[in-house]
Tab-separated table of N, CA, C and O in Angstrom:
chain	number	residue	atom	x	y	z
A	1	UNK	N	0.871	-1.282	0.101
A	1	UNK	CA	0.047	0.116	-0.162
A	1	UNK	C	1.025	1.075	0.019
A	1	UNK	O	0.572	2.214	-0.575
A	2	UNK	N	2.028	1.302	0.551
A	2	UNK	CA	2.824	2.221	0.890
A	2	UNK	C	3.400	2.858	-0.506
A	2	UNK	O	3.511	3.952	-0.882
A	3	UNK	N	3.622	1.871	-1.443
A	3	UNK	CA	4.178	2.138	-2.706
A	3	UNK	C	3.116	2.737	-3.636
A	3	UNK	O	3.562	3.650	-4.331
A	4	UNK	N	1.810	2.246	-3.546
A	4	UNK	CA	1.057	3.074	-4.184
A	4	UNK	C	0.608	4.200	-3.960
A	4	UNK	O	0.672	5.350	-4.313
A	5	UNK	N	0.789	4.403	-2.390
A	5	UNK	CA	0.422	6.132	-1.839
A	5	UNK	C	1.637	6.881	-2.288
A	5	UNK	O	1.059	8.206	-2.611
A	6	UNK	N	2.851	6.322	-2.292
A	6	UNK	CA	3.770	7.108	-2.972
A	6	UNK	C	3.746	7.342	-4.297
A	6	UNK	O	4.070	8.619	-4.864
A	7	UNK	N	3.381	6.470	-5.171
A	7	UNK	CA	3.218	6.706	-6.457
A	7	UNK	C	2.157	7.947	-6.921
A	7	UNK	O	2.083	8.685	-7.572
A	8	UNK	N	1.007	7.908	-6.064
A	8	UNK	CA	-0.041	8.558	-6.283
A	8	UNK	C	0.179	10.170	-5.829
A	8	UNK	O	0.299	11.248	-6.610
A	9	UNK	N	1.032	10.176	-4.685
A	9	UNK	CA	1.718	11.389	-4.437
A	9	UNK	C	2.778	11.975	-5.145
A	9	UNK	O	2.503	13.236	-5.288
A	10	UNK	N	3.553	11.164	-5.560
A	10	UNK	CA	4.426	11.625	-6.743
A	10	UNK	C	3.401	12.505	-8.057
A	10	UNK	O	3.929	13.070	-8.741
A	11	UNK	N	2.662	11.653	-8.332
A	11	UNK	CA	1.816	12.027	-9.558
A	11	UNK	C	1.051	13.304	-9.151
A	11	UNK	O	1.167	14.403	-9.844
A	12	UNK	N	0.467	13.422	-8.167
A	12	UNK	CA	-0.141	14.833	-7.575
A	12	UNK	C	0.940	15.647	-7.846
A	12	UNK	O	0.805	16.903	-8.106
A	13	UNK	N	2.214	15.440	-7.199
A	13	UNK	CA	3.273	16.720	-6.935
A	13	UNK	C	3.547	17.195	-8.334
A	13	UNK	O	3.826	18.325	-8.865
A	14	UNK	N	3.900	15.854	-9.560
A	14	UNK	CA	4.207	16.287	-10.688
A	14	UNK	C	2.969	17.284	-11.509
A	14	UNK	O	3.507	18.198	-11.944
A	15	UNK	N	2.023	16.897	-11.305
A	15	UNK	CA	0.742	17.667	-11.711
A	15	UNK	C	1.065	19.100	-10.996
A	15	UNK	O	0.598	20.118	-11.928
A	16	UNK	N	0.919	19.200	-10.017
A	16	UNK	CA	1.101	20.385	-9.530
A	16	UNK	C	2.319	21.475	-9.658
A	16	UNK	O	1.779	22.596	-10.205
A	17	UNK	N	3.384	21.027	-10.063
A	17	UNK	CA	4.369	21.629	-10.172
A	17	UNK	C	4.342	21.976	-11.755
A	17	UNK	O	4.741	23.099	-11.964
A	18	UNK	N	3.731	20.886	-12.466
A	18	UNK	CA	3.668	21.384	-13.987
A	18	UNK	C	2.847	22.572	-14.107
A	18	UNK	O	3.186	23.193	-15.202
A	19	UNK	N	2.082	22.832	-13.259
A	19	UNK	CA	1.175	24.341	-13.121
A	19	UNK	C	2.016	25.307	-12.491
A	19	UNK	O	1.291	26.489	-12.646
A	20	UNK	N	3.020	24.952	-11.837
A	20	UNK	CA	3.907	25.982	-11.102
A	20	UNK	C	3.319	26.549	-9.992
A	20	UNK	O	3.250	27.538	-9.190
A	21	UNK	N	2.438	25.322	-9.295
A	21	UNK	CA	1.728	26.016	-7.995
A	21	UNK	C	2.275	25.492	-6.829
A	21	UNK	O	3.253	24.121	-6.880
A	22	UNK	N	2.068	25.923	-5.600
A	22	UNK	CA	2.806	25.673	-4.386
A	22	UNK	C	1.779	24.695	-3.970
A	22	UNK	O	0.554	24.446	-4.271
A	23	UNK	N	2.307	24.106	-2.917
A	23	UNK	CA	1.497	23.312	-2.116
A	23	UNK	C	-0.008	23.722	-1.741
A	23	UNK	O	-0.943	23.401	-1.498
A	24	UNK	N	0.524	25.083	-1.082
A	24	UNK	CA	-0.605	25.806	-0.539
A	24	UNK	C	-1.504	26.344	-1.661
A	24	UNK	O	-2.904	26.600	-1.112
A	25	UNK	N	-1.299	26.680	-2.449
A	25	UNK	CA	-2.206	27.003	-3.686
A	25	UNK	C	-3.139	26.010	-4.112
A	25	UNK	O	-4.379	25.916	-4.383
A	26	UNK	N	-2.593	24.671	-4.001
A	26	UNK	CA	-3.370	23.226	-4.661
A	26	UNK	C	-4.096	23.382	-3.343
A	26	UNK	O	-5.741	23.001	-3.376
A	27	UNK	N	-3.919	23.142	-2.231
A	27	UNK	CA	-4.642	23.263	-1.144
A	27	UNK	C	-5.800	24.115	-0.934
A	27	UNK	O	-6.923	23.641	-0.460
A	28	UNK	N	-5.527	25.433	-1.207
A	28	UNK	CA	-6.720	26.479	-1.130
A	28	UNK	C	-7.791	26.016	-2.828
A	28	UNK	O	-8.694	25.968	-2.084
A	29	UNK	N	-6.962	25.792	-3.722
A	29	UNK	CA	-8.133	25.418	-4.807
A	29	UNK	C	-8.812	24.066	-4.324
A	29	UNK	O	-10.118	23.862	-4.827
A	30	UNK	N	-8.222	23.029	-3.899
A	30	UNK	CA	-9.068	21.595	-3.353
A	30	UNK	C	-9.729	21.942	-1.876
A	30	UNK	O	-10.558	20.960	-1.860
A	31	UNK	N	-9.638	23.152	-1.375
A	31	UNK	CA	-10.518	23.279	-0.098
A	31	UNK	C	-9.899	22.020	0.888
A	31	UNK	O	-10.532	21.437	1.466
A	32	UNK	N	-8.673	21.940	0.753
A	32	UNK	CA	-7.904	20.928	1.913
A	32	UNK	C	-6.912	21.738	2.801
A	32	UNK	O	-6.462	22.861	2.344
A	33	UNK	N	-6.179	21.177	3.603
A	33	UNK	CA	-5.014	21.911	4.313
A	33	UNK	C	-3.521	21.591	4.078
A	33	UNK	O	-3.811	20.284	3.389
A	34	UNK	N	-2.794	22.529	3.931
A	34	UNK	CA	-1.860	22.482	2.842
A	34	UNK	C	-0.825	21.583	3.577
A	34	UNK	O	-0.101	20.757	2.720
A	35	UNK	N	-0.854	21.126	4.853
A	35	UNK	CA	-0.050	20.003	5.457
A	35	UNK	C	-0.608	18.675	4.945
A	35	UNK	O	0.244	17.746	4.919
A	36	UNK	N	-2.024	18.517	4.821
A	36	UNK	CA	-2.649	17.378	4.465
A	36	UNK	C	-1.973	17.217	2.703
A	36	UNK	O	-1.748	15.929	2.757
A	37	UNK	N	-2.155	18.207	2.219
A	37	UNK	CA	-1.573	18.165	0.680
A	37	UNK	C	0.004	17.565	0.787
A	37	UNK	O	0.196	16.807	0.102
A	38	UNK	N	0.805	17.954	1.523
A	38	UNK	CA	2.002	17.939	1.539
A	38	UNK	C	2.167	16.168	2.030
A	38	UNK	O	3.141	15.505	1.315
A	39	UNK	N	1.346	15.814	2.957
A	39	UNK	CA	1.359	14.389	3.452
A	39	UNK	C	1.160	13.625	2.172
A	39	UNK	O	1.398	12.343	1.924
A	40	UNK	N	0.245	13.841	1.521
A	40	UNK	CA	-0.605	13.012	0.349
A	40	UNK	C	1.094	13.253	-0.591
A	40	UNK	O	0.874	11.922	-1.187
A	41	UNK	N	1.353	13.913	-0.890
A	41	UNK	CA	2.332	14.037	-1.847
A	41	UNK	C	3.526	13.223	-1.310
A	41	UNK	O	4.196	12.803	-2.535
A	42	UNK	N	3.976	13.333	-0.335
A	42	UNK	CA	4.971	12.413	0.390
A	42	UNK	C	4.628	10.953	0.534
A	42	UNK	O	5.354	9.947	0.810
A	43	UNK	N	3.206	10.803	0.187
A	43	UNK	CA	2.495	9.047	0.302
A	43	UNK	C	2.837	8.700	1.846
A	43	UNK	O	2.552	7.589	2.131
A	44	UNK	N	2.660	10.009	2.838
A	44	UNK	CA	2.541	9.628	4.256
A	44	UNK	C	1.214	9.525	4.540
A	44	UNK	O	0.621	9.173	5.552
A	45	UNK	N	-0.156	9.455	3.694
A	45	UNK	CA	-1.516	9.855	4.071
A	45	UNK	C	-2.098	8.937	3.379
A	45	UNK	O	-1.980	9.073	2.057
A	46	UNK	N	-2.808	8.098	3.899
A	46	UNK	CA	-3.719	7.237	3.164
A	46	UNK	C	-5.055	7.993	3.141
A	46	UNK	O	-6.106	7.871	4.083
A	47	UNK	N	-5.143	8.993	2.026
A	47	UNK	CA	-5.884	9.653	1.709
A	47	UNK	C	-7.404	9.013	1.427
A	47	UNK	O	-7.400	8.062	0.808
A	48	UNK	N	-8.421	10.152	1.396
A	48	UNK	CA	-10.114	9.219	1.165
A	48	UNK	C	-9.866	9.767	-0.327
A	48	UNK	O	-9.333	10.666	-1.245
A	49	UNK	N	-11.091	9.105	-0.962
A	49	UNK	CA	-11.371	9.100	-2.339
A	49	UNK	C	-11.931	10.453	-2.336
A	49	UNK	O	-11.846	11.212	-3.422
A	50	UNK	N	-12.778	10.997	-1.309
A	50	UNK	CA	-13.430	12.446	-1.612
A	50	UNK	C	-12.070	13.413	-1.662
A	50	UNK	O	-12.262	14.533	-2.352
A	51	UNK	N	-11.140	13.064	-0.879
A	51	UNK	CA	-10.064	14.139	-1.203
A	51	UNK	C	-9.433	14.224	-2.361
A	51	UNK	O	-8.823	15.211	-2.875
A	52	UNK	N	-8.972	13.059	-2.982
A	52	UNK	CA	-8.722	12.829	-4.198
A	52	UNK	C	-9.620	13.529	-5.509
A	52	UNK	O	-9.240	14.071	-6.376
A	53	UNK	N	-10.756	13.393	-5.137
A	53	UNK	CA	-11.943	13.872	-5.874
A	53	UNK	C	-11.650	15.364	-5.847
A	53	UNK	O	-11.509	16.418	-6.928
A	54	UNK	N	-11.268	15.929	-4.707
A	54	UNK	CA	-11.129	17.510	-4.787
A	54	UNK	C	-9.794	18.043	-5.216
A	54	UNK	O	-9.847	19.119	-5.945
A	55	UNK	N	-8.620	17.217	-5.046
A	55	UNK	CA	-7.457	17.296	-5.684
A	55	UNK	C	-7.265	17.561	-7.231
A	55	UNK	O	-7.090	18.103	-8.011
A	56	UNK	N	-8.185	16.457	-7.656
A	56	UNK	CA	-8.311	16.353	-9.354
A	56	UNK	C	-9.256	17.268	-9.867
A	56	UNK	O	-8.978	18.008	-10.792
A	57	UNK	N	-10.107	17.859	-9.185
A	57	UNK	CA	-10.902	18.977	-9.625
A	57	UNK	C	-10.311	20.408	-9.529
A	57	UNK	O	-10.340	21.224	-10.435
A	58	UNK	N	-9.393	20.373	-8.400
A	58	UNK	CA	-8.476	21.554	-8.413
A	58	UNK	C	-7.470	21.666	-9.603
A	58	UNK	O	-7.417	22.796	-10.158
A	59	UNK	N	-6.936	20.520	-10.073
A	59	UNK	CA	-5.965	20.365	-10.978
A	59	UNK	C	-6.721	20.415	-12.464
A	59	UNK	O	-6.171	20.578	-13.370
A	60	UNK	N	-8.240	20.526	-12.199
A	60	UNK	CA	-9.135	20.439	-13.328
A	60	UNK	C	-8.749	19.358	-14.491
A	60	UNK	O	-8.614	19.614	-15.609
A	61	UNK	N	-8.442	17.932	-13.951
A	61	UNK	CA	-8.472	16.817	-14.572
A	61	UNK	C	-9.293	16.054	-14.051
A	61	UNK	O	-10.032	15.798	-12.807
A	62	UNK	N	-9.547	14.711	-15.013
A	62	UNK	CA	-10.670	13.841	-14.446
A	62	UNK	C	-9.706	12.959	-13.580
A	62	UNK	O	-8.672	12.676	-13.414
A	63	UNK	N	-10.753	11.991	-12.644
A	63	UNK	CA	-9.812	11.020	-11.861
A	63	UNK	C	-9.073	10.049	-12.630
A	63	UNK	O	-8.214	9.457	-12.360
A	64	UNK	N	-9.492	9.952	-14.052
A	64	UNK	CA	-9.116	8.863	-14.852
A	64	UNK	C	-7.765	9.688	-15.106
A	64	UNK	O	-6.638	8.758	-15.227
A	65	UNK	N	-7.634	11.041	-15.457
A	65	UNK	CA	-6.254	11.464	-15.822
A	65	UNK	C	-5.340	11.332	-14.708
A	65	UNK	O	-4.493	11.179	-14.604
A	66	UNK	N	-6.094	11.412	-13.414
A	66	UNK	CA	-5.238	11.690	-11.925
A	66	UNK	C	-4.353	10.201	-12.204
A	66	UNK	O	-3.172	10.136	-11.478
A	67	UNK	N	-5.059	9.116	-12.312
A	67	UNK	CA	-4.566	7.749	-12.032
A	67	UNK	C	-3.843	7.182	-13.399
A	67	UNK	O	-3.651	6.106	-13.536
A	68	UNK	N	-3.760	7.940	-14.386
A	68	UNK	CA	-3.331	7.414	-15.581
A	68	UNK	C	-1.729	7.404	-15.553
A	68	UNK	O	-1.130	8.113	-14.796
A	69	UNK	N	-1.311	6.027	-15.779
A	69	UNK	CA	0.081	5.563	-15.747
A	69	UNK	C	0.286	5.323	-14.082
A	69	UNK	O	1.289	5.431	-13.970
A	70	UNK	N	-0.518	4.885	-13.121
A	70	UNK	CA	-0.568	4.504	-12.235
A	70	UNK	C	-0.116	3.111	-11.912
A	70	UNK	O	-0.317	2.500	-10.711
A	71	UNK	N	-0.200	2.089	-12.903
A	71	UNK	CA	-0.227	1.090	-12.905
A	71	UNK	C	0.965	0.496	-12.114
A	71	UNK	O	2.321	1.150	-12.040
A	72	UNK	N	0.815	-0.429	-10.784
A	72	UNK	CA	2.239	-0.920	-10.120
A	72	UNK	C	3.128	-1.419	-11.347
A	72	UNK	O	3.168	-1.720	-12.348
A	73	UNK	N	4.513	-1.223	-10.687
A	73	UNK	CA	5.452	-1.318	-11.535
A	73	UNK	C	6.156	-2.659	-10.653
A	73	UNK	O	6.517	-2.629	-9.644
A	74	UNK	N	6.508	-3.778	-11.570
A	74	UNK	CA	7.021	-5.120	-11.292
A	74	UNK	C	8.616	-4.922	-11.414
A	74	UNK	O	9.009	-4.479	-12.272
A	75	UNK	N	9.269	-5.759	-10.559
A	75	UNK	CA	10.532	-6.167	-10.826
A	75	UNK	C	11.448	-4.923	-10.550
A	75	UNK	O	12.464	-4.834	-11.335
A	76	UNK	N	11.134	-3.950	-9.589
A	76	UNK	CA	11.867	-2.598	-9.620
A	76	UNK	C	12.032	-3.001	-8.057
A	76	UNK	O	11.225	-2.880	-7.266
A	77	UNK	N	13.353	-2.554	-7.643
A	77	UNK	CA	13.599	-2.767	-6.293
A	77	UNK	C	13.142	-1.404	-5.377
A	77	UNK	O	12.755	-1.389	-4.630
A	78	UNK	N	13.495	-0.275	-6.251
A	78	UNK	CA	12.910	1.097	-5.634
A	78	UNK	C	11.948	1.743	-6.402
A	78	UNK	O	12.348	2.377	-7.256
A	79	UNK	N	10.818	1.555	-6.159
A	79	UNK	CA	9.559	1.731	-6.698
A	79	UNK	C	9.248	3.269	-6.693
A	79	UNK	O	8.851	4.000	-7.599
A	80	UNK	N	9.627	3.869	-5.750
A	80	UNK	CA	9.855	5.361	-5.136
A	80	UNK	C	10.292	6.249	-6.053
A	80	UNK	O	9.706	6.939	-6.620
A	81	UNK	N	11.621	5.847	-6.400
A	81	UNK	CA	12.423	6.368	-7.053
A	81	UNK	C	11.920	6.182	-8.483
A	81	UNK	O	11.935	7.024	-9.561
A	82	UNK	N	11.352	5.051	-8.980
A	82	UNK	CA	11.122	4.686	-10.498
A	82	UNK	C	9.896	5.579	-10.594
A	82	UNK	O	9.682	6.230	-11.779
A	83	UNK	N	8.959	5.938	-9.271
A	83	UNK	CA	7.613	6.297	-10.052
A	83	UNK	C	8.102	8.118	-9.869
A	83	UNK	O	7.542	8.676	-10.827
A	84	UNK	N	8.814	8.547	-9.338
A	84	UNK	CA	9.288	9.953	-9.242
A	84	UNK	C	9.790	10.151	-10.991
A	84	UNK	O	9.933	11.151	-11.515
A	85	UNK	N	10.743	9.356	-11.242
A	85	UNK	CA	11.310	9.167	-12.605
A	85	UNK	C	10.085	9.238	-13.812
A	85	UNK	O	10.081	10.187	-14.445
A	86	UNK	N	9.359	8.591	-13.332
A	86	UNK	CA	8.247	8.593	-14.507
A	86	UNK	C	7.257	9.779	-14.715
A	86	UNK	O	6.883	10.324	-15.734
A	87	UNK	N	7.066	10.405	-13.170
A	87	UNK	CA	6.240	11.093	-13.096
A	87	UNK	C	6.984	12.614	-13.677
A	87	UNK	O	6.445	13.588	-14.390
A	88	UNK	N	8.180	12.535	-13.616
A	88	UNK	CA	8.962	13.904	-14.105
A	88	UNK	C	8.996	13.988	-15.558
A	88	UNK	O	8.761	15.099	-16.358
A	89	UNK	N	9.187	12.397	-16.348
A	89	UNK	CA	9.076	12.343	-17.813
A	89	UNK	C	7.936	13.112	-18.198
A	89	UNK	O	7.796	13.287	-19.171
A	90	UNK	N	6.497	12.628	-17.166
A	90	UNK	CA	5.433	12.728	-17.848
A	90	UNK	C	4.931	14.310	-17.993
A	90	UNK	O	4.386	14.611	-18.798
A	91	UNK	N	5.590	15.126	-17.189
A	91	UNK	CA	5.553	16.635	-17.143
A	91	UNK	C	6.608	17.332	-18.152
A	91	UNK	O	6.500	18.320	-18.176
A	92	UNK	N	7.352	16.398	-18.768
A	92	UNK	CA	8.405	16.943	-19.662
A	92	UNK	C	7.801	16.952	-21.029
A	92	UNK	O	6.975	16.306	-21.525
A	93	UNK	N	8.314	17.751	-21.962
A	93	UNK	CA	8.040	17.758	-23.337
A	93	UNK	C	8.501	16.695	-24.119
A	93	UNK	O	9.312	15.853	-23.640
A	94	UNK	N	7.979	16.301	-25.428
A	94	UNK	CA	8.519	15.139	-26.297
A	94	UNK	C	10.045	15.427	-26.334
A	94	UNK	O	11.050	14.524	-26.495
A	95	UNK	N	10.713	16.572	-26.835
A	95	UNK	CA	11.657	16.866	-27.006
A	95	UNK	C	12.670	16.438	-25.821
A	95	UNK	O	13.979	16.068	-25.796
A	96	UNK	N	12.297	17.154	-24.509
A	96	UNK	CA	13.126	16.823	-23.273
A	96	UNK	C	13.048	15.244	-23.085
A	96	UNK	O	14.347	14.781	-22.623
A	97	UNK	N	11.943	14.412	-23.391
A	97	UNK	CA	11.872	13.046	-23.114
A	97	UNK	C	13.225	12.420	-24.069
A	97	UNK	O	13.672	11.314	-23.876
A	98	UNK	N	13.241	13.053	-25.433
A	98	UNK	CA	14.152	12.307	-26.161
A	98	UNK	C	15.366	12.740	-25.633
A	98	UNK	O	16.409	11.823	-26.007
A	99	UNK	N	15.710	13.679	-25.222
A	99	UNK	CA	17.073	13.959	-24.946
A	99	UNK	C	17.471	13.108	-23.443
A	99	UNK	O	18.687	12.667	-23.230
A	100	UNK	N	16.422	12.784	-22.693
A	100	UNK	CA	16.636	11.899	-21.468
A	100	UNK	C	17.022	10.692	-21.985
A	100	UNK	O	18.082	10.104	-21.348
A	101	UNK	N	16.166	10.153	-22.870
A	101	UNK	CA	16.336	8.688	-23.485
A	101	UNK	C	17.985	8.455	-24.035
A	101	UNK	O	18.812	7.558	-23.594
A	102	UNK	N	18.324	9.588	-24.683
A	102	UNK	CA	19.705	9.534	-25.360
A	102	UNK	C	20.655	9.545	-24.008
A	102	UNK	O	21.650	8.876	-24.073
A	103	UNK	N	20.336	10.285	-23.265
A	103	UNK	CA	21.116	10.820	-22.068
A	103	UNK	C	21.457	9.339	-21.312
A	103	UNK	O	22.358	8.572	-20.712
A	104	UNK	N	20.242	8.687	-21.069
A	104	UNK	CA	20.009	7.183	-20.258
A	104	UNK	C	21.084	6.288	-21.365
A	104	UNK	O	21.425	5.348	-20.579
A	105	UNK	N	20.755	6.082	-22.394
A	105	UNK	CA	21.770	5.233	-23.259
A	105	UNK	C	22.847	5.387	-23.634
A	105	UNK	O	23.744	4.079	-23.282
A	106	UNK	N	23.016	6.670	-23.165
A	106	UNK	CA	24.744	6.998	-22.919
A	106	UNK	C	25.560	6.335	-21.639
A	106	UNK	O	26.232	5.605	-21.667
A	107	UNK	N	24.620	6.560	-20.688
A	107	UNK	CA	24.959	5.988	-19.210
A	107	UNK	C	25.107	4.931	-19.320
A	107	UNK	O	26.151	4.201	-18.821
A	108	UNK	N	23.899	3.823	-19.686
A	108	UNK	CA	23.843	2.608	-19.702
A	108	UNK	C	24.953	1.618	-20.579
A	108	UNK	O	25.052	0.638	-20.400
A	109	UNK	N	25.574	2.623	-21.725
A	109	UNK	CA	26.308	1.728	-22.312
A	109	UNK	C	27.832	2.259	-22.021
A	109	UNK	O	29.008	1.717	-22.755
A	110	UNK	N	27.739	3.008	-20.927
A	110	UNK	CA	29.169	3.268	-20.509
A	110	UNK	C	30.405	2.419	-20.469
A	110	UNK	O	31.423	2.335	-20.956
A	111	UNK	N	30.112	1.370	-19.869
A	111	UNK	CA	30.957	0.342	-19.325
A	111	UNK	C	30.626	-0.727	-20.345
A	111	UNK	O	31.466	-1.844	-19.888
A	112	UNK	N	30.200	-0.724	-21.512
A	112	UNK	CA	30.051	-1.981	-22.336
A	112	UNK	C	31.022	-2.091	-23.251
A	112	UNK	O	31.956	-1.143	-23.533
């Protein structure tokens, strides 16, 4: 459960940052406490469905969009880090993603 909470939190954080908002701004728009939003983003709080509805409404996205790309990742030892990487890439442009891919290819082929 903790992995899923971290993944959801990372997704919310990425969407918030994509808009250039602080946690306080998201909390205000979602009618939630700012510290509660922080705990959700860090995966520390097992939030309610109603709070997620408020967050998705504040972000002006559907619940489907909020949970897009939220499938559990198998065979990854550090799922939190992997989720953060995915969320960072989701909020990047196609050109930025291509550059990241090229960089990863260089790094992984470094010692071959």
